[in-house]
Amino acid sequence: MNIHEYQGKEILSSFGVRIQRGIVAHNAKEAVDAAKELTALTGTGWHVIKAQVHAGGRGKGGGVKIAKNLKEVEDITGQIIGMDLVTPQTSAEGKRVHKVLIAEDVYYPGANEPEEYYMSVLLNRSTGRNMIMYSTEGGMDIETVAEETPELIFTEEIDPSVGLMPFQARRIAFNLGLSGTAFKEMTKFVMALYTAFDKSDSSLFEINPVLKTSDDKIMAVDAKVTIDDNALFRHKDYAEMRDIREENPVEVEAKRVGLNYVDLDGNVGCMVNGAGLAMATMDLIKQAGGEPANFLDVGGTADAKRVEEALRLILKDDKVKAILINIFGGIVRCDRVAQGIVDACKNMGDAVKVPIIVRLQGTNADIAKEIIDNSGFNFFSATEFQEAADKVQEALK
Ligand code: GDP
Ligand code: MN
């Protein structure tokens, strides 16, 4: 589950990670009140107005702006809220901004120049261990750094039996070229950050930039936090941070009815039982010259109700030109699935406008094929994998 920057910062702060402080606002008036409150709290006169959407690169798209007085806070908030923010990480239509974070300006002048670093915490899947990835090249897009100057990206892997060790935090501070107060601040920052990652059951922290202020404080200026969905049951307060306006509406609907659905860009809808078969089916569609429109695992119970729910989900995507149903009847009998498909289509009437290729294999596959062939619907039946692929190709023509 992804959350907003301001929510990520709340979590970091609750574990003692220093953050750029801010208050969330839903309109210009709230923004001005927030700015006044922040000035009283932090002494800052300047504020940063930051669009809160689930996408990075907001700065580049005009979603992060400095306000030098309350009038500017009001004006800029007015401009940003309601805009469709386009960044390198959004679609061309962009993302509608519903709220902004009014934050203290932390790039104030002082003894030293402010410096930006990159830091993320994530699972290294090849070693099965968490790691901290960091770089002196903060503030910019880390993919570019990885491509052009990979030697400037460092990693520190954490042994799960002992956790992050203080010497590792010191190595990070050293590699970032820090000394004195900033060095101590960074080791504290890193230790707290890792604790936060671990205790919050997150699967990703990306802090870009981590800032060294002109007076040598280390803080998180940005926070991209992804929490492991499977752990939300033990973090009710984090679960409430879900903002479904930021999520794909079809995926939200799928979750509500308990289907494993992932939206994709193609033209062939898929309904499959079992994640492995679903992956293989997507390959099959590609081989047949189509592109899968979704991943959908209907699980073990493919009865009429379930099939109908799945069909309705798939058909919400108007790019879908054909649907491939590929179900292996091991525990569930193929004839019952076939009847389920027919009943679902009867029930849906003319909502089903595209051809459906049905491949049912397993127990009673022959009876199932008969049911499909005699249904009177725009169905193509298949029993073999390749046959299904050919029929998808035919249907797309
Ligand atoms: P992103 O563009 O979505 O990654 O949003 P960030 O939160 O990283 O902000 C983008 C950029 O805005 C940062 O890299 C900073 O350079 C700049 N920025 C953020 N906070 C401040 C601030 O307090 N003062 C100034 N002057 N710039 C800031
Ligand atoms: Mn950032």
Short mmCIF file of C-alpha atoms and ligand atoms in Angstrom, two decimals:
data_model
loop_
_atom_site.label_atom_id
_atom_site.label_comp_id
_atom_site.label_asym_id
_atom_site.label_seq_id
_atom_site.Cartn_x
_atom_site.Cartn_y
_atom_site.Cartn_z
CA MET A 1 0.00 0.00 0.00
CA ASN A 2 1.36 3.39 -0.97
CA ILE A 3 0.73 6.42 1.19
CA HIS A 4 1.20 10.17 0.84
CA GLU A 5 4.41 12.00 1.69
CA TYR A 6 2.83 13.66 4.75
CA GLN A 7 1.67 10.28 6.08
CA GLY A 8 5.08 8.72 5.45
CA LYS A 9 6.68 11.58 7.35
CA GLU A 10 4.26 11.03 10.26
CA ILE A 11 5.41 7.43 10.49
CA LEU A 12 9.10 8.39 10.28
CA SER A 13 8.69 11.05 12.90
CA SER A 14 6.94 8.63 15.28
CA PHE A 15 10.17 6.60 15.32
CA GLY A 16 12.38 9.62 15.97
CA VAL A 17 13.49 10.31 12.41
CA ARG A 18 13.97 14.04 11.90
CA ILE A 19 11.69 15.36 9.15
CA GLN A 20 10.96 18.62 7.40
CA ARG A 21 7.90 19.63 9.41
CA GLY A 22 4.62 20.38 7.74
CA ILE A 23 0.84 20.52 8.03
CA VAL A 24 -1.57 19.17 5.43
CA ALA A 25 -4.17 21.52 3.91
CA HIS A 26 -7.21 20.94 1.68
CA ASN A 27 -7.77 24.53 0.54
CA ALA A 28 -6.16 27.96 0.50
CA LYS A 29 -7.60 29.01 3.84
CA GLU A 30 -6.34 25.91 5.63
CA ALA A 31 -2.97 26.49 3.94
CA VAL A 32 -2.67 30.01 5.34
CA ASP A 33 -3.64 28.80 8.82
CA ALA A 34 -1.09 25.98 8.51
CA ALA A 35 1.62 28.42 7.44
CA LYS A 36 0.91 30.66 10.44
CA GLU A 37 1.02 27.69 12.78
CA LEU A 38 4.31 26.50 11.29
CA THR A 39 5.85 29.95 11.63
CA ALA A 40 4.91 29.98 15.30
CA LEU A 41 6.34 26.50 15.76
CA THR A 42 9.52 26.68 13.67
CA GLY A 43 10.22 30.37 13.13
CA THR A 44 10.25 29.85 9.35
CA GLY A 45 9.00 32.74 7.21
CA TRP A 46 9.15 30.85 3.92
CA HIS A 47 7.10 27.76 3.19
CA VAL A 48 7.14 24.99 0.61
CA ILE A 49 3.78 24.00 -0.90
CA LYS A 50 3.88 20.34 -1.91
CA ALA A 51 1.17 18.55 -3.90
CA GLN A 52 0.16 15.30 -2.18
CA VAL A 53 -0.31 12.63 -4.84
CA HIS A 54 1.04 9.11 -5.11
CA ALA A 55 3.74 9.92 -7.65
CA GLY A 56 7.29 11.15 -7.54
CA GLY A 57 8.91 13.87 -9.61
CA ARG A 58 6.36 16.40 -8.37
CA GLY A 59 8.97 19.15 -8.34
CA LYS A 60 9.54 18.76 -12.07
CA GLY A 61 5.81 18.92 -12.78
CA GLY A 62 5.23 22.12 -10.83
CA GLY A 63 3.83 20.40 -7.76
CA VAL A 64 6.45 21.73 -5.30
CA LYS A 65 6.74 25.50 -4.93
CA ILE A 66 8.28 27.99 -2.51
CA ALA A 67 6.07 30.65 -0.92
CA LYS A 68 7.81 33.68 0.57
CA ASN A 69 4.77 35.11 2.34
CA LEU A 70 1.18 34.28 3.29
CA LYS A 71 -0.21 35.79 0.09
CA GLU A 72 1.97 33.42 -1.92
CA VAL A 73 0.93 30.49 0.28
CA GLU A 74 -2.68 31.30 -0.56
CA ASP A 75 -2.09 31.82 -4.29
CA ILE A 76 0.13 28.80 -4.86
CA THR A 77 -2.18 26.49 -2.90
CA GLY A 78 -5.05 27.79 -5.01
CA GLN A 79 -3.11 26.90 -8.16
CA ILE A 80 -1.98 23.45 -7.05
CA ILE A 81 -5.17 22.11 -5.47
CA GLY A 82 -7.48 20.88 -8.21
CA MET A 83 -4.76 20.72 -10.86
CA ASP A 84 -3.98 17.53 -12.77
CA LEU A 85 -0.33 17.17 -11.92
CA VAL A 86 1.74 15.56 -14.66
CA THR A 87 5.14 14.22 -13.60
CA PRO A 88 7.56 11.73 -15.16
CA GLN A 89 5.82 9.10 -13.01
CA THR A 90 2.18 9.80 -13.89
CA SER A 91 0.18 9.16 -17.05
CA ALA A 92 -0.23 11.98 -19.57
CA GLU A 93 -3.55 12.95 -17.95
CA GLY A 94 -1.77 13.41 -14.62
CA LYS A 95 -3.12 13.05 -11.12
CA ARG A 96 -5.74 15.31 -9.58
CA VAL A 97 -4.38 17.09 -6.48
CA HIS A 98 -6.78 17.08 -3.51
CA LYS A 99 -4.43 18.26 -0.79
CA VAL A 100 -1.09 19.93 -0.24
CA LEU A 101 1.54 19.77 2.46
CA ILE A 102 2.58 23.16 3.77
CA ALA A 103 6.15 22.58 4.96
CA GLU A 104 8.84 24.70 6.60
CA ASP A 105 11.55 25.91 4.23
CA VAL A 106 14.62 23.98 5.31
CA TYR A 107 17.05 25.23 2.66
CA TYR A 108 17.76 28.39 4.69
CA PRO A 109 21.20 30.04 4.37
CA GLY A 110 23.82 29.52 7.07
CA ALA A 111 27.37 28.42 7.85
CA ASN A 112 27.45 25.67 5.19
CA GLU A 113 25.67 25.01 1.91
CA PRO A 114 22.69 22.65 2.25
CA GLU A 115 23.47 19.22 0.74
CA GLU A 116 21.07 16.63 -0.68
CA TYR A 117 21.53 12.86 -0.44
CA TYR A 118 19.55 9.84 -1.58
CA MET A 119 18.55 7.03 0.77
CA SER A 120 16.20 4.09 0.46
CA VAL A 121 15.48 0.98 2.50
CA LEU A 122 14.19 -2.09 0.72
CA LEU A 123 14.44 -5.85 0.49
CA ASN A 124 17.25 -7.26 -1.61
CA ARG A 125 15.33 -10.18 -3.08
CA SER A 126 18.40 -12.05 -4.27
CA THR A 127 19.89 -12.28 -0.77
CA GLY A 128 16.62 -12.15 1.16
CA ARG A 129 17.95 -9.33 3.34
CA ASN A 130 16.97 -5.73 3.83
CA MET A 131 19.37 -3.16 2.54
CA ILE A 132 19.97 0.53 2.71
CA MET A 133 20.81 2.06 -0.63
CA TYR A 134 22.27 5.54 -0.55
CA SER A 135 24.12 8.09 -2.60
CA THR A 136 25.70 11.50 -2.44
CA GLU A 137 23.64 12.32 -5.55
CA GLY A 138 20.38 13.28 -3.87
CA GLY A 139 17.49 15.31 -5.16
CA MET A 140 17.77 13.88 -8.66
CA ASP A 141 16.33 10.85 -10.27
CA ILE A 142 18.17 7.80 -8.90
CA GLU A 143 17.67 5.78 -12.10
CA THR A 144 19.80 8.36 -13.92
CA VAL A 145 22.50 8.14 -11.23
CA ALA A 146 22.44 4.34 -11.52
CA GLU A 147 22.91 4.59 -15.26
CA GLU A 148 25.51 7.32 -15.50
CA THR A 149 27.51 7.06 -12.27
CA PRO A 150 26.76 3.69 -10.64
CA GLU A 151 29.92 4.04 -8.51
CA LEU A 152 28.13 6.79 -6.57
CA ILE A 153 25.49 4.38 -5.28
CA PHE A 154 26.35 2.45 -2.12
CA THR A 155 24.51 -0.33 -0.35
CA GLU A 156 24.56 -1.65 3.19
CA GLU A 157 22.96 -5.02 3.83
CA ILE A 158 21.41 -5.85 7.16
CA ASP A 159 21.81 -9.18 8.90
CA PRO A 160 18.31 -9.98 10.19
CA SER A 161 19.63 -11.80 13.27
CA VAL A 162 21.29 -8.67 14.69
CA GLY A 163 19.63 -5.80 12.81
CA LEU A 164 21.40 -2.67 11.63
CA MET A 165 24.67 -2.30 13.54
CA PRO A 166 26.03 1.11 14.62
CA PHE A 167 29.25 0.56 12.64
CA GLN A 168 27.15 0.25 9.51
CA ALA A 169 25.43 3.55 10.21
CA ARG A 170 28.87 5.12 10.70
CA ARG A 171 30.07 3.66 7.40
CA ILE A 172 27.10 5.27 5.65
CA ALA A 173 27.86 8.66 7.21
CA PHE A 174 31.52 8.26 6.23
CA ASN A 175 30.75 7.31 2.62
CA LEU A 176 28.52 10.36 2.36
CA GLY A 177 31.58 12.45 3.22
CA LEU A 178 30.28 13.75 6.54
CA SER A 179 32.19 14.77 9.64
CA GLY A 180 31.57 16.39 13.02
CA THR A 181 27.97 17.16 13.98
CA ALA A 182 26.59 16.10 10.60
CA PHE A 183 28.29 12.70 10.93
CA LYS A 184 26.68 12.08 14.32
CA GLU A 185 23.34 13.34 13.07
CA MET A 186 23.49 11.00 10.08
CA THR A 187 24.24 7.90 12.18
CA LYS A 188 21.27 8.76 14.41
CA PHE A 189 19.12 9.38 11.34
CA VAL A 190 20.03 6.07 9.72
CA MET A 191 19.48 4.02 12.91
CA ALA A 192 16.06 5.60 13.47
CA LEU A 193 15.15 5.22 9.80
CA TYR A 194 15.89 1.51 9.83
CA THR A 195 13.93 0.98 13.04
CA ALA A 196 10.99 2.77 11.44
CA PHE A 197 11.22 0.58 8.35
CA ASP A 198 11.37 -2.60 10.40
CA LYS A 199 8.68 -1.75 12.95
CA SER A 200 6.22 -0.33 10.43
CA ASP A 201 6.41 -3.47 8.25
CA SER A 202 7.22 -1.36 5.24
CA SER A 203 8.46 -2.80 1.99
CA LEU A 204 9.97 0.44 0.70
CA PHE A 205 11.27 3.71 2.09
CA GLU A 206 12.65 6.16 -0.39
CA ILE A 207 13.91 9.41 1.06
CA ASN A 208 15.02 11.69 -1.76
CA PRO A 209 16.36 14.04 -0.70
CA VAL A 210 17.78 13.48 2.74
CA LEU A 211 18.99 16.97 3.56
CA LYS A 212 21.98 18.30 5.46
CA THR A 213 20.88 21.79 6.44
CA SER A 214 23.21 24.77 6.55
CA ASP A 215 23.52 24.19 10.30
CA ASP A 216 24.31 20.49 9.93
CA LYS A 217 20.96 18.92 10.79
CA ILE A 218 20.04 15.76 8.87
CA MET A 219 16.38 15.36 7.90
CA ALA A 220 13.94 13.72 5.51
CA VAL A 221 12.62 16.31 3.05
CA ASP A 222 10.63 13.78 1.02
CA ALA A 223 9.23 10.36 1.98
CA LYS A 224 7.95 7.66 -0.31
CA VAL A 225 6.66 4.88 1.93
CA THR A 226 5.12 1.58 0.84
CA ILE A 227 3.65 -0.59 3.56
CA ASP A 228 3.35 -4.33 3.13
CA ASP A 229 -0.38 -5.03 2.65
CA ASN A 230 0.00 -8.39 4.34
CA ALA A 231 1.01 -6.66 7.59
CA LEU A 232 -1.77 -4.08 7.67
CA PHE A 233 -3.85 -6.23 10.00
CA ARG A 234 -1.44 -5.32 12.77
CA HIS A 235 -1.29 -1.62 11.92
CA LYS A 236 -4.90 -0.43 11.95
CA ASP A 237 -3.73 3.20 12.09
CA TYR A 238 -1.68 2.77 8.91
CA ALA A 239 -4.51 0.91 7.17
CA GLU A 240 -6.60 4.06 7.63
CA MET A 241 -4.03 5.99 5.61
CA ARG A 242 -5.19 4.30 2.41
CA ASP A 243 -6.37 6.91 -0.09
CA ILE A 244 -8.40 5.04 -2.69
CA ARG A 245 -8.64 8.14 -4.88
CA GLU A 246 -4.98 7.50 -5.67
CA GLU A 247 -5.56 3.89 -6.67
CA ASN A 248 -6.82 2.24 -9.83
CA PRO A 249 -10.63 2.15 -9.39
CA VAL A 250 -10.95 -1.32 -10.96
CA GLU A 251 -8.29 -2.69 -8.62
CA VAL A 252 -10.08 -1.12 -5.66
CA GLU A 253 -13.33 -2.78 -6.77
CA ALA A 254 -11.52 -6.12 -7.23
CA LYS A 255 -10.15 -5.93 -3.71
CA ARG A 256 -13.66 -5.24 -2.41
CA VAL A 257 -15.05 -8.42 -4.00
CA GLY A 258 -11.93 -10.42 -3.08
CA LEU A 259 -10.42 -10.98 -6.53
CA ASN A 260 -6.69 -10.80 -7.34
CA TYR A 261 -6.70 -8.30 -10.17
CA VAL A 262 -3.90 -6.19 -11.64
CA ASP A 263 -4.71 -3.73 -14.41
CA LEU A 264 -2.48 -3.83 -17.53
CA ASP A 265 -2.43 -1.96 -20.83
CA GLY A 266 -3.40 -4.65 -23.37
CA ASN A 267 -6.55 -5.65 -25.28
CA VAL A 268 -7.21 -9.24 -24.13
CA GLY A 269 -8.94 -9.67 -20.80
CA CYS A 270 -7.98 -12.79 -18.84
CA MET A 271 -9.86 -14.83 -16.30
CA VAL A 272 -7.82 -17.68 -14.89
CA ASN A 273 -7.73 -19.85 -11.79
CA GLY A 274 -4.35 -19.92 -10.10
CA ALA A 275 -1.57 -17.33 -10.30
CA GLY A 276 0.85 -19.61 -12.16
CA LEU A 277 -1.66 -20.47 -14.86
CA ALA A 278 -2.56 -16.77 -15.06
CA MET A 279 1.08 -15.89 -15.78
CA ALA A 280 1.34 -18.64 -18.41
CA THR A 281 -1.91 -17.43 -19.97
CA MET A 282 -0.52 -13.92 -20.28
CA ASP A 283 2.51 -15.32 -22.12
CA LEU A 284 0.18 -17.26 -24.38
CA ILE A 285 -1.75 -14.12 -25.26
CA LYS A 286 1.47 -12.34 -26.16
CA GLN A 287 2.53 -15.22 -28.37
CA ALA A 288 -0.80 -15.01 -30.13
CA GLY A 289 -0.10 -11.37 -30.95
CA GLY A 290 -2.31 -9.85 -28.28
CA GLU A 291 -1.45 -7.98 -25.09
CA PRO A 292 -3.01 -8.97 -21.76
CA ALA A 293 -5.35 -6.30 -20.39
CA ASN A 294 -5.09 -7.62 -16.88
CA PHE A 295 -3.91 -10.29 -14.52
CA LEU A 296 -6.85 -11.96 -12.83
CA ASP A 297 -6.80 -15.00 -10.61
CA VAL A 298 -10.36 -16.03 -9.71
CA GLY A 299 -9.12 -18.67 -7.29
CA GLY A 300 -10.74 -21.99 -6.59
CA THR A 301 -14.43 -21.14 -6.78
CA ALA A 302 -15.42 -20.30 -10.34
CA ASP A 303 -19.19 -20.33 -9.89
CA ALA A 304 -21.63 -18.09 -11.78
CA LYS A 305 -21.48 -15.30 -9.20
CA ARG A 306 -17.70 -15.23 -9.20
CA VAL A 307 -17.46 -15.44 -12.99
CA GLU A 308 -19.94 -12.57 -13.29
CA GLU A 309 -17.97 -10.41 -10.85
CA ALA A 310 -14.79 -11.16 -12.78
CA LEU A 311 -16.40 -10.46 -16.19
CA ARG A 312 -17.80 -7.16 -14.93
CA LEU A 313 -14.35 -6.13 -13.72
CA ILE A 314 -12.66 -7.05 -16.99
CA LEU A 315 -15.32 -5.23 -19.04
CA LYS A 316 -14.83 -1.97 -17.11
CA ASP A 317 -11.73 -1.60 -19.28
CA ASP A 318 -12.90 -0.44 -22.71
CA LYS A 319 -9.59 -1.43 -24.32
CA VAL A 320 -10.66 -5.07 -23.98
CA LYS A 321 -11.43 -6.55 -27.41
CA ALA A 322 -11.62 -10.24 -26.40
CA ILE A 323 -11.66 -12.26 -23.20
CA LEU A 324 -9.79 -15.48 -22.59
CA ILE A 325 -11.12 -17.68 -19.82
CA ASN A 326 -8.58 -20.35 -18.99
CA ILE A 327 -9.60 -22.59 -16.13
CA PHE A 328 -8.21 -25.86 -14.98
CA GLY A 329 -10.88 -27.96 -13.31
CA GLY A 330 -9.13 -30.02 -10.70
CA ILE A 331 -11.21 -29.60 -7.59
CA VAL A 332 -13.84 -27.50 -9.35
CA ARG A 333 -15.55 -29.44 -12.18
CA CYS A 334 -15.33 -27.95 -15.69
CA ASP A 335 -19.03 -28.47 -16.43
CA ARG A 336 -19.96 -26.41 -13.39
CA VAL A 337 -17.59 -23.65 -14.45
CA ALA A 338 -19.04 -23.77 -17.99
CA GLN A 339 -22.54 -23.46 -16.58
CA GLY A 340 -21.30 -20.60 -14.41
CA ILE A 341 -19.99 -18.77 -17.48
CA VAL A 342 -23.25 -19.28 -19.38
CA ASP A 343 -25.37 -18.17 -16.41
CA ALA A 344 -23.17 -15.12 -15.83
CA CYS A 345 -23.53 -14.07 -19.48
CA LYS A 346 -27.30 -14.61 -19.39
CA ASN A 347 -27.45 -12.45 -16.32
CA MET A 348 -25.33 -9.71 -17.83
CA GLY A 349 -27.30 -9.49 -21.07
CA ASP A 350 -25.77 -7.13 -23.62
CA ALA A 351 -23.06 -5.96 -21.21
CA VAL A 352 -20.88 -8.61 -22.85
CA LYS A 353 -19.97 -7.14 -26.22
CA VAL A 354 -16.71 -8.94 -26.96
CA PRO A 355 -15.98 -12.53 -27.98
CA ILE A 356 -15.04 -14.91 -25.19
CA ILE A 357 -12.57 -17.71 -25.71
CA VAL A 358 -13.17 -20.44 -23.16
CA ARG A 359 -10.61 -23.08 -22.42
CA LEU A 360 -11.70 -25.54 -19.76
CA GLN A 361 -9.43 -28.44 -19.04
CA GLY A 362 -9.65 -31.14 -16.38
CA THR A 363 -12.58 -33.01 -14.85
CA ASN A 364 -15.59 -33.19 -17.22
CA ALA A 365 -13.88 -31.00 -19.83
CA ASP A 366 -15.84 -32.70 -22.62
CA ILE A 367 -19.22 -31.94 -21.05
CA ALA A 368 -18.04 -28.40 -20.45
CA LYS A 369 -17.12 -27.95 -24.11
CA GLU A 370 -20.62 -29.05 -25.11
CA ILE A 371 -22.22 -26.55 -22.75
CA ILE A 372 -20.05 -23.75 -24.15
CA ASP A 373 -20.62 -24.74 -27.80
CA ASN A 374 -24.40 -24.97 -27.36
CA SER A 375 -24.80 -21.80 -25.31
CA GLY A 376 -25.77 -19.54 -28.19
CA PHE A 377 -23.32 -16.88 -27.02
CA ASN A 378 -20.32 -15.47 -28.88
CA PHE A 379 -18.05 -18.11 -27.34
CA PHE A 380 -15.09 -19.95 -28.83
CA SER A 381 -14.30 -23.16 -26.99
CA ALA A 382 -10.88 -24.76 -26.76
CA THR A 383 -9.43 -27.65 -24.82
CA GLU A 384 -5.74 -27.28 -25.70
CA PHE A 385 -3.52 -24.35 -24.76
CA GLN A 386 -2.36 -23.65 -28.32
CA GLU A 387 -5.89 -23.95 -29.64
CA ALA A 388 -6.93 -21.24 -27.18
CA ALA A 389 -4.10 -19.02 -28.44
CA ASP A 390 -5.16 -19.50 -32.06
CA LYS A 391 -8.73 -18.61 -31.21
CA VAL A 392 -7.62 -15.45 -29.43
CA GLN A 393 -5.78 -14.48 -32.60
CA GLU A 394 -8.85 -15.22 -34.69
CA ALA A 395 -11.09 -13.22 -32.37
CA LEU A 396 -8.78 -10.19 -32.52
CA LYS A 397 -8.97 -10.02 -36.33
P1 GDP B 1 9.50 15.16 -5.66
O1 GDP B 1 9.84 16.11 -6.76
O2 GDP B 1 8.15 14.55 -5.85
O3 GDP B 1 10.56 14.14 -5.43
O4 GDP B 1 9.34 16.06 -4.32
P2 GDP B 1 10.42 16.46 -3.22
O5 GDP B 1 9.74 16.45 -1.92
O6 GDP B 1 11.65 15.65 -3.31
O7 GDP B 1 10.73 17.95 -3.59
C1 GDP B 1 11.32 18.31 -4.82
C2 GDP B 1 12.45 19.29 -4.62
O8 GDP B 1 11.97 20.47 -4.00
C3 GDP B 1 13.54 18.81 -3.67
O9 GDP B 1 14.47 18.00 -4.31
C4 GDP B 1 14.15 20.10 -3.21
O10 GDP B 1 15.18 20.49 -4.10
C5 GDP B 1 13.00 21.09 -3.28
N1 GDP B 1 12.57 21.41 -1.92
C6 GDP B 1 11.90 20.62 -1.06
N2 GDP B 1 11.75 21.23 0.14
C7 GDP B 1 12.35 22.44 0.00
C8 GDP B 1 12.55 23.54 0.90
O11 GDP B 1 12.20 23.53 2.08
N3 GDP B 1 13.21 24.64 0.39
C9 GDP B 1 13.66 24.68 -0.88
N4 GDP B 1 14.28 25.79 -1.30
N5 GDP B 1 13.50 23.66 -1.73
C10 GDP B 1 12.86 22.56 -1.30
MN MN B 2 11.75 13.54 -3.93
#
